[in-house]
Short mmCIF file of C-alpha atoms in Angstrom, two decimals:
data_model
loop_
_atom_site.label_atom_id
_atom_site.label_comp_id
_atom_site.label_asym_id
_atom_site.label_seq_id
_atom_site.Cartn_x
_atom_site.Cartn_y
_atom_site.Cartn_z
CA UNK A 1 -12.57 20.67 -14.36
CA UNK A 2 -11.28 17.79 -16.70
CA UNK A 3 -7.83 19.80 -17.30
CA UNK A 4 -8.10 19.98 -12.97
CA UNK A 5 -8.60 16.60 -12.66
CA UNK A 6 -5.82 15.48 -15.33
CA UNK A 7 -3.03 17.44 -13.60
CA UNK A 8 -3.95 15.88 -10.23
CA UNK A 9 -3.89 12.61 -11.12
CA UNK A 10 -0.57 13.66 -12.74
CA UNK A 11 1.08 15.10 -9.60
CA UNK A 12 -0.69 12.25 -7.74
CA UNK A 13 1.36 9.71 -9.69
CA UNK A 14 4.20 11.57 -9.22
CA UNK A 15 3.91 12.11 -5.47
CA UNK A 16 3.29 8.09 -5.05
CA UNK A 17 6.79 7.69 -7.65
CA UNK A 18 8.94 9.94 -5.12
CA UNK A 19 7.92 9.00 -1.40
CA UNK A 20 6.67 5.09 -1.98
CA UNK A 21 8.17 2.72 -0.30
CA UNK A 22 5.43 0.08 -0.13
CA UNK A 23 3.12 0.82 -2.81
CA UNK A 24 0.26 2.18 -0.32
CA UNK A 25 -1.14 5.65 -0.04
CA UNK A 26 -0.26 8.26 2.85
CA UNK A 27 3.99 7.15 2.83
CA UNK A 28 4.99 10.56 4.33
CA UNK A 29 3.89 9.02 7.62
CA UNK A 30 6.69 6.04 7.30
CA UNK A 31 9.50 8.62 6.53
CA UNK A 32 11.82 8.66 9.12
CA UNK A 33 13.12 12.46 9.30
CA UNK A 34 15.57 11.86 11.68
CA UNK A 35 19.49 12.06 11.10
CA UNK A 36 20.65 9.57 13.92
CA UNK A 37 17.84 6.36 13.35
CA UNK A 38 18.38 6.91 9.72
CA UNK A 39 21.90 6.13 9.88
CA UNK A 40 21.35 3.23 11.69
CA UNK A 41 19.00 2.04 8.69
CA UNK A 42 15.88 2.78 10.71
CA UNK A 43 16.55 -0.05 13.27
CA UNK A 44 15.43 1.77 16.55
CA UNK A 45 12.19 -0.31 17.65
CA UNK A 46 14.17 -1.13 20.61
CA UNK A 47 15.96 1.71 21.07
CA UNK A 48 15.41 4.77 23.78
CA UNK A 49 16.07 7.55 25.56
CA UNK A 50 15.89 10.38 23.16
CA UNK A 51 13.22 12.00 20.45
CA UNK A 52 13.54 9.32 18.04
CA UNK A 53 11.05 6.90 20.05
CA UNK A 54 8.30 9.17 19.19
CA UNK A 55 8.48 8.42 15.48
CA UNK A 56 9.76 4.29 16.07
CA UNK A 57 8.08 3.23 19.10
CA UNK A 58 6.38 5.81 21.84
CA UNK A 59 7.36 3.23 24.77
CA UNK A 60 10.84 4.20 24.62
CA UNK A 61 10.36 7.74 25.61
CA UNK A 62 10.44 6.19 29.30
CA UNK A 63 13.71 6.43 29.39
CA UNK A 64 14.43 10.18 28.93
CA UNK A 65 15.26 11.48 31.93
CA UNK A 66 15.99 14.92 31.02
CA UNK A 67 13.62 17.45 28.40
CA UNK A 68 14.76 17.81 25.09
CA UNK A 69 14.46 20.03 21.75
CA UNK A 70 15.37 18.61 18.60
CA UNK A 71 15.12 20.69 14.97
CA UNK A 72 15.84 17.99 12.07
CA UNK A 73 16.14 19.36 7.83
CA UNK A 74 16.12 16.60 5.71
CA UNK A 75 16.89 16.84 2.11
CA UNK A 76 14.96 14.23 0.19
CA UNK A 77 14.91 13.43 -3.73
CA UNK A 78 12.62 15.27 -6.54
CA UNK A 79 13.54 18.75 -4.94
CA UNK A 80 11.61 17.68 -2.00
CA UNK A 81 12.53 18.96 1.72
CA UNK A 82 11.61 17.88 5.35
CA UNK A 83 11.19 19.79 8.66
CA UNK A 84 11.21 18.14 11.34
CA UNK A 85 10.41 19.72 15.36
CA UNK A 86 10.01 17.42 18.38
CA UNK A 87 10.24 17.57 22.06
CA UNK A 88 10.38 15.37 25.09
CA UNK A 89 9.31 16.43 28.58
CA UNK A 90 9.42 14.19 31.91
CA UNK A 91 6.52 14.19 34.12
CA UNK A 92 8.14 12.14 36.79
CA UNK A 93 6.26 9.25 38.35
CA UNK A 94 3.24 10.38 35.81
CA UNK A 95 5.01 9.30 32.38
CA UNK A 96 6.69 11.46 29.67
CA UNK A 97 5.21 13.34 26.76
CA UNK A 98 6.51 14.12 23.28
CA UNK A 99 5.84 16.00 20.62
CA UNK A 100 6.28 15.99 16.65
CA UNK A 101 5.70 18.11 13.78
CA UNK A 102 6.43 17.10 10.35
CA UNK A 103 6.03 19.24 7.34
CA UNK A 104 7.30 18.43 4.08
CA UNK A 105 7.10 20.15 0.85
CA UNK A 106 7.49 20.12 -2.78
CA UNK A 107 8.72 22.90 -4.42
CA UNK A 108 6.13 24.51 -6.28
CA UNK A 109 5.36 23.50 -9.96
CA UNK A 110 4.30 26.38 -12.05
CA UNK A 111 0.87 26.30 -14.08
CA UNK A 112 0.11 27.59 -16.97
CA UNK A 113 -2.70 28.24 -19.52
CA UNK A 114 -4.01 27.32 -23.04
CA UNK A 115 -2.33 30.46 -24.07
CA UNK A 116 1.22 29.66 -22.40
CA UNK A 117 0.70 32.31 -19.65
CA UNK A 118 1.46 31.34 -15.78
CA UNK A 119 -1.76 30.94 -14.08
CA UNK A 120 -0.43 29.93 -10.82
CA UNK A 121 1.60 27.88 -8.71
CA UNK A 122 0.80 24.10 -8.18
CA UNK A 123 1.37 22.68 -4.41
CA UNK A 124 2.49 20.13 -2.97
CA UNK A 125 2.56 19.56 0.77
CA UNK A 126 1.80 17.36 4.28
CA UNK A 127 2.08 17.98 7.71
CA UNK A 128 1.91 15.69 10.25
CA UNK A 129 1.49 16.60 14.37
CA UNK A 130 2.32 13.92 16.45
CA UNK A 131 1.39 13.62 20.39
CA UNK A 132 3.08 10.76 22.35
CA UNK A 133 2.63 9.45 25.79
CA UNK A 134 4.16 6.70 28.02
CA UNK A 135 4.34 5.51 31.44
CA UNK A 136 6.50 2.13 32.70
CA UNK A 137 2.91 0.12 33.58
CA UNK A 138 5.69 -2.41 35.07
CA UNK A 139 8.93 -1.38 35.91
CA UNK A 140 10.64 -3.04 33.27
CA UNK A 141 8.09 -2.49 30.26
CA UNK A 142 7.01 0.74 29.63
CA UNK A 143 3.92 1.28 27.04
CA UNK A 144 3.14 4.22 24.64
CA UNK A 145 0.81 5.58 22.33
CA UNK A 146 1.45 8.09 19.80
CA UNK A 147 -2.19 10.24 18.40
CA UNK A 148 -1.60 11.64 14.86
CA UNK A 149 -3.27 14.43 12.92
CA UNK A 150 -2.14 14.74 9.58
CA UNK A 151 -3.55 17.46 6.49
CA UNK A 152 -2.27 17.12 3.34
CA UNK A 153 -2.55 19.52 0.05
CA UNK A 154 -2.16 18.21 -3.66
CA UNK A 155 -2.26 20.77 -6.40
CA UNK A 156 -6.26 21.99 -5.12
CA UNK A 157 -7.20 18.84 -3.02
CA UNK A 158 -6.63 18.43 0.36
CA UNK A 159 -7.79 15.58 2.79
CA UNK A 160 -7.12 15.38 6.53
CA UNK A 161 -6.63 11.78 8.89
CA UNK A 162 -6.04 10.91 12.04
CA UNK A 163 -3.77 7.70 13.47
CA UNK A 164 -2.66 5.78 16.57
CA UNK A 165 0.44 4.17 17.25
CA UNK A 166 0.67 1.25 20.29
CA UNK A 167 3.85 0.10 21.48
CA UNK A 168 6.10 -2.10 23.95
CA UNK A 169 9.27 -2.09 25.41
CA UNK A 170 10.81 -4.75 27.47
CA UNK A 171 14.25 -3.76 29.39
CA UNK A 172 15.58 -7.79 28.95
CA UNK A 173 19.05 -6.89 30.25
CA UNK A 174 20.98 -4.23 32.48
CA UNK A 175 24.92 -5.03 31.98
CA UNK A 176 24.67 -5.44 28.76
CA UNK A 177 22.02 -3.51 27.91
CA UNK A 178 19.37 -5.53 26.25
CA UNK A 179 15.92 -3.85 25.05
CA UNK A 180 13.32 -5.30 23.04
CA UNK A 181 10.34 -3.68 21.20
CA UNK A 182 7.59 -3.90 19.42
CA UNK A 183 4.96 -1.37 17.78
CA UNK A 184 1.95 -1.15 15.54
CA UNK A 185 1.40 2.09 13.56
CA UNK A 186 -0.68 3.95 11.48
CA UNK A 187 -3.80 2.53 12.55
CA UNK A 188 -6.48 5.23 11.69
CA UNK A 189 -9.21 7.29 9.27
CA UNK A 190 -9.03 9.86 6.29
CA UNK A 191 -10.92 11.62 4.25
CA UNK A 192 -10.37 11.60 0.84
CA UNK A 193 -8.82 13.23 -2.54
CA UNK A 194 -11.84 13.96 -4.28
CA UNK A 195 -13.12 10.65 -4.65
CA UNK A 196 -9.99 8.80 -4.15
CA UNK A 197 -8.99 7.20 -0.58
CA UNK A 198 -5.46 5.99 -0.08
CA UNK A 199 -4.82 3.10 2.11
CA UNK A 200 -3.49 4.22 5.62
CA UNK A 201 -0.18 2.23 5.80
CA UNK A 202 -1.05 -0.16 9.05
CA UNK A 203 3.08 -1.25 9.79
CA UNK A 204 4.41 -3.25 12.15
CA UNK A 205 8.01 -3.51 13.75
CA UNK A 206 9.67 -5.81 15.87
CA UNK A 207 13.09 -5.70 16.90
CA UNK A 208 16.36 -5.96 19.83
CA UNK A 209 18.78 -3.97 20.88
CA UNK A 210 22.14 -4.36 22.12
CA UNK A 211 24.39 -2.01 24.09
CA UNK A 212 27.44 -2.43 25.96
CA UNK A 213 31.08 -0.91 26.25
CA UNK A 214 34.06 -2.31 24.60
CA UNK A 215 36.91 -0.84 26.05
CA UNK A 216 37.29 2.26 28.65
CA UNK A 217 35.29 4.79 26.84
CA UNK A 218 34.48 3.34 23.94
CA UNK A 219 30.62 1.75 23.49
CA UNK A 220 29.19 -0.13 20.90
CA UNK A 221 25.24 0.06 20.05
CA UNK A 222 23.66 -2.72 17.90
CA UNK A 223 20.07 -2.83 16.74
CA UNK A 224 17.85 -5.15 14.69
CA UNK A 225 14.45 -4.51 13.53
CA UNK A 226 12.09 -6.54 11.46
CA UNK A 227 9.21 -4.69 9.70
CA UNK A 228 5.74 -5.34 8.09
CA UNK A 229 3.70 -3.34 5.67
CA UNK A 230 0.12 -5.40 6.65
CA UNK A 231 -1.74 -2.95 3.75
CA UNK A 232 0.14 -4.95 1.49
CA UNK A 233 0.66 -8.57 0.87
CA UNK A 234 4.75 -8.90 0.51
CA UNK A 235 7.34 -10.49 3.53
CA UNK A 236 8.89 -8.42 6.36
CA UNK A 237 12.39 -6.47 5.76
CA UNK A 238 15.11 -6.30 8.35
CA UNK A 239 16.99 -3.30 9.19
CA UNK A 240 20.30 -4.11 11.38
CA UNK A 241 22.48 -0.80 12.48
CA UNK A 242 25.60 -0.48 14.21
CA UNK A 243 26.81 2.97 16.91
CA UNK A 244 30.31 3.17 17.87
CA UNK A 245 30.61 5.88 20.41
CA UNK A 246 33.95 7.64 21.93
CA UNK A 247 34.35 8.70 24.97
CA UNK A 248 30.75 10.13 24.85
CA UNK A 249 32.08 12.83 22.13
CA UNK A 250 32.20 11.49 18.62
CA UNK A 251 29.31 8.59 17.41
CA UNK A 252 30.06 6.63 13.89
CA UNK A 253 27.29 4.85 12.64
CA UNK A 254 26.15 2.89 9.75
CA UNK A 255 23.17 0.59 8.64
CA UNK A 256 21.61 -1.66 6.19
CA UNK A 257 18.57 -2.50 5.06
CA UNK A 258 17.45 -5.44 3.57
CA UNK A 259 14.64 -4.52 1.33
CA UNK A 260 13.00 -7.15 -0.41
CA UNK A 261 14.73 -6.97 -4.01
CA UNK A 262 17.54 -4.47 -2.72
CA UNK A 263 19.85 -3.61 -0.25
CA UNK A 264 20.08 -0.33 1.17
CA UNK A 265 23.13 1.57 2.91
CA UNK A 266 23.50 4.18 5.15
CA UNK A 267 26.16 6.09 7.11
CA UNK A 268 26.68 8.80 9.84
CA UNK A 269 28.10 10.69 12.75
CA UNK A 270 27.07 12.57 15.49
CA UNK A 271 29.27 14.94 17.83
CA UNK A 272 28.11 15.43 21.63
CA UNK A 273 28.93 19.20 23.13
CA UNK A 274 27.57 19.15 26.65
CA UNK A 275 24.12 19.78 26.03
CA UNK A 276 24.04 19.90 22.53
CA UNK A 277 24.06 16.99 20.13
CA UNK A 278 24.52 16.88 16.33
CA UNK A 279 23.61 14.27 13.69
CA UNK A 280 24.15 14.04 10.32
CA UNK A 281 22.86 11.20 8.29
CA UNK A 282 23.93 9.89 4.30
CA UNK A 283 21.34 7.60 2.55
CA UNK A 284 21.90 6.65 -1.11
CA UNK A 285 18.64 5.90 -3.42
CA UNK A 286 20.49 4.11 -6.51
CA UNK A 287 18.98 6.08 -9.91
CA UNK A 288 16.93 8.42 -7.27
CA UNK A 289 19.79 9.89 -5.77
CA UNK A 290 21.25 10.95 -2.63
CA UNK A 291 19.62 12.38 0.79
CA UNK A 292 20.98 14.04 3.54
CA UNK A 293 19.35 14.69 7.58
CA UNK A 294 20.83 17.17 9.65
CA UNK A 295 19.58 16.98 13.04
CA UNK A 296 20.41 19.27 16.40
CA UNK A 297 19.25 18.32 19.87
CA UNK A 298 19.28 20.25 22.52
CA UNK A 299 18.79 18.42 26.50
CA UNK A 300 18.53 20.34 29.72
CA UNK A 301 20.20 18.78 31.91
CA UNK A 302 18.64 19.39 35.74
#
């Protein structure tokens, strides 16, 4: 039981080293898994109209008009991996669902005994369902809520939680396109790893978004968020991204975080075929390394 209890606290340690980015328990449910918000360094609060508003702010999935499919990979640090499933459906007049599933796993350690034989594998795993709602209360500020299970297995310990997102949308402008947005997460209970309970990681966003076409087919998206961890006692960051979009075909974007101590970068494109819509997003981790989102959506048009 000791020798138990030793490697989980081990892997524990680890597992808070890799995914932390605010010092609180339960991080997997701030990773963004998405290729085309994570380009933009996560500033989407305030942006809509596609599958990403079920992970940044539920209120924005008003403004999908069409149903849509997306299948995300994400290839994190620490041989760690991300897949990602969400969908959007339109009820009409009666608001517009989403769903998300998150799973992300470790590759599995391998355990062995006094004797230097393999007794086993040692896992390392979460999974996170996500079901969204929202419905334009007024016409130009739509509400959402997002209802989270999440289960999540450490070497032979597992604990299970539930959350609630709340958020806001305001549609400020039409020509330009102005949005604003704001969101609480992570509100919610968990069990616990034996006898250890992680703090659920209450955030809270704020942020604008600007949208508007420079010249014949060429648009230019800009978005600022501002974002609090309230489990922990430290100032907001600011995430500002940038979408350059031609003639509806090729997207180039970029972002930048500012991050308390550190500023963080990220790039990438997305290509448009009809129906089809492909992301791919670059974020650098200094000594951590590299990670890489791959994301395919897939609208039906009516």
């Amino acid at each position: 039981m000791k020798k138990n209890f030793f490697i989980f606290i081990l892997l524990l340690l680890l597992k808070t080293a890799i995914f932390s980015s605010g010092g609180v328990g339960n991080d997997f449910l701030r990773i963004n898994p998405n290729a085309k918000s994570s380009s933009m360094s996560n500033a989407y609060c305030a942006v809509s109209g596609d599958t990403n508003s079920i992970f940044f702010n539920p209120a924005g999935l008003s403004f999908v008009k069409n149903p849509i499919i997306s299948l995300t990979h994400f290839s994190s640090f620490g041989d760690t991996n991300y897949e990602y499933f969400s969908a959007v459906y339109s009820m009409g007049g009666f608001g517009v669902m989403g769903l998300g599933v998150l799973y992300n796993y470790t590759f599995a350690f391998v355990e062995y005994d006094e004797f230097g034989d393999e007794a086993g594998n040692i896992d390392n795993r979460d999974i996170t369902v996500t079901l969204s709602y929202s419905y334009p209360v007024i016409s130009f500020m739509p509400f959402g809520i997002n209802v989270k299970y999440f289960n999540s297995l450490l070497y032979k310990y597992t604990k299970t939680g539930f959350a609630v997102d709340f958020g806001a949308m305001i549609y400020i402008n039409k020509n330009p396109e102005i949005l604003g947005g704001f969101t609480v997460q992570n509100i919610g209970y968990q069990t616990a790893y034996i006898d250890i309970v992680d703090e659920m990681p209450v955030n809270i966003k704020a942020g604008m978004s600007f949208k508007t076409n420079i010249i014949n087919d060429i648009s230019i998206l800009i978005a600022i968020d501002t974002n609090r961890l309230v489990t922990k006692d430290e100032l907001p960051i600011l995430d500002i991204g940038c979408e350059l979009c031609f003639k509806k075909f090729l997207s180039l974007r970029s972002g930048i975080g500012l991050h308390h101590d550190a500023e963080r970068f990220s790039f990438g494109f997305g290509i448009n075929l009809a129906n089809v819509k492909f992301s791919y997003a670059f974020v650098p981790y200094d000594f951590l390394g590299d990670t890489h989102r791959i994301t395919l959506d897939i609208e039906f048009k009516k």
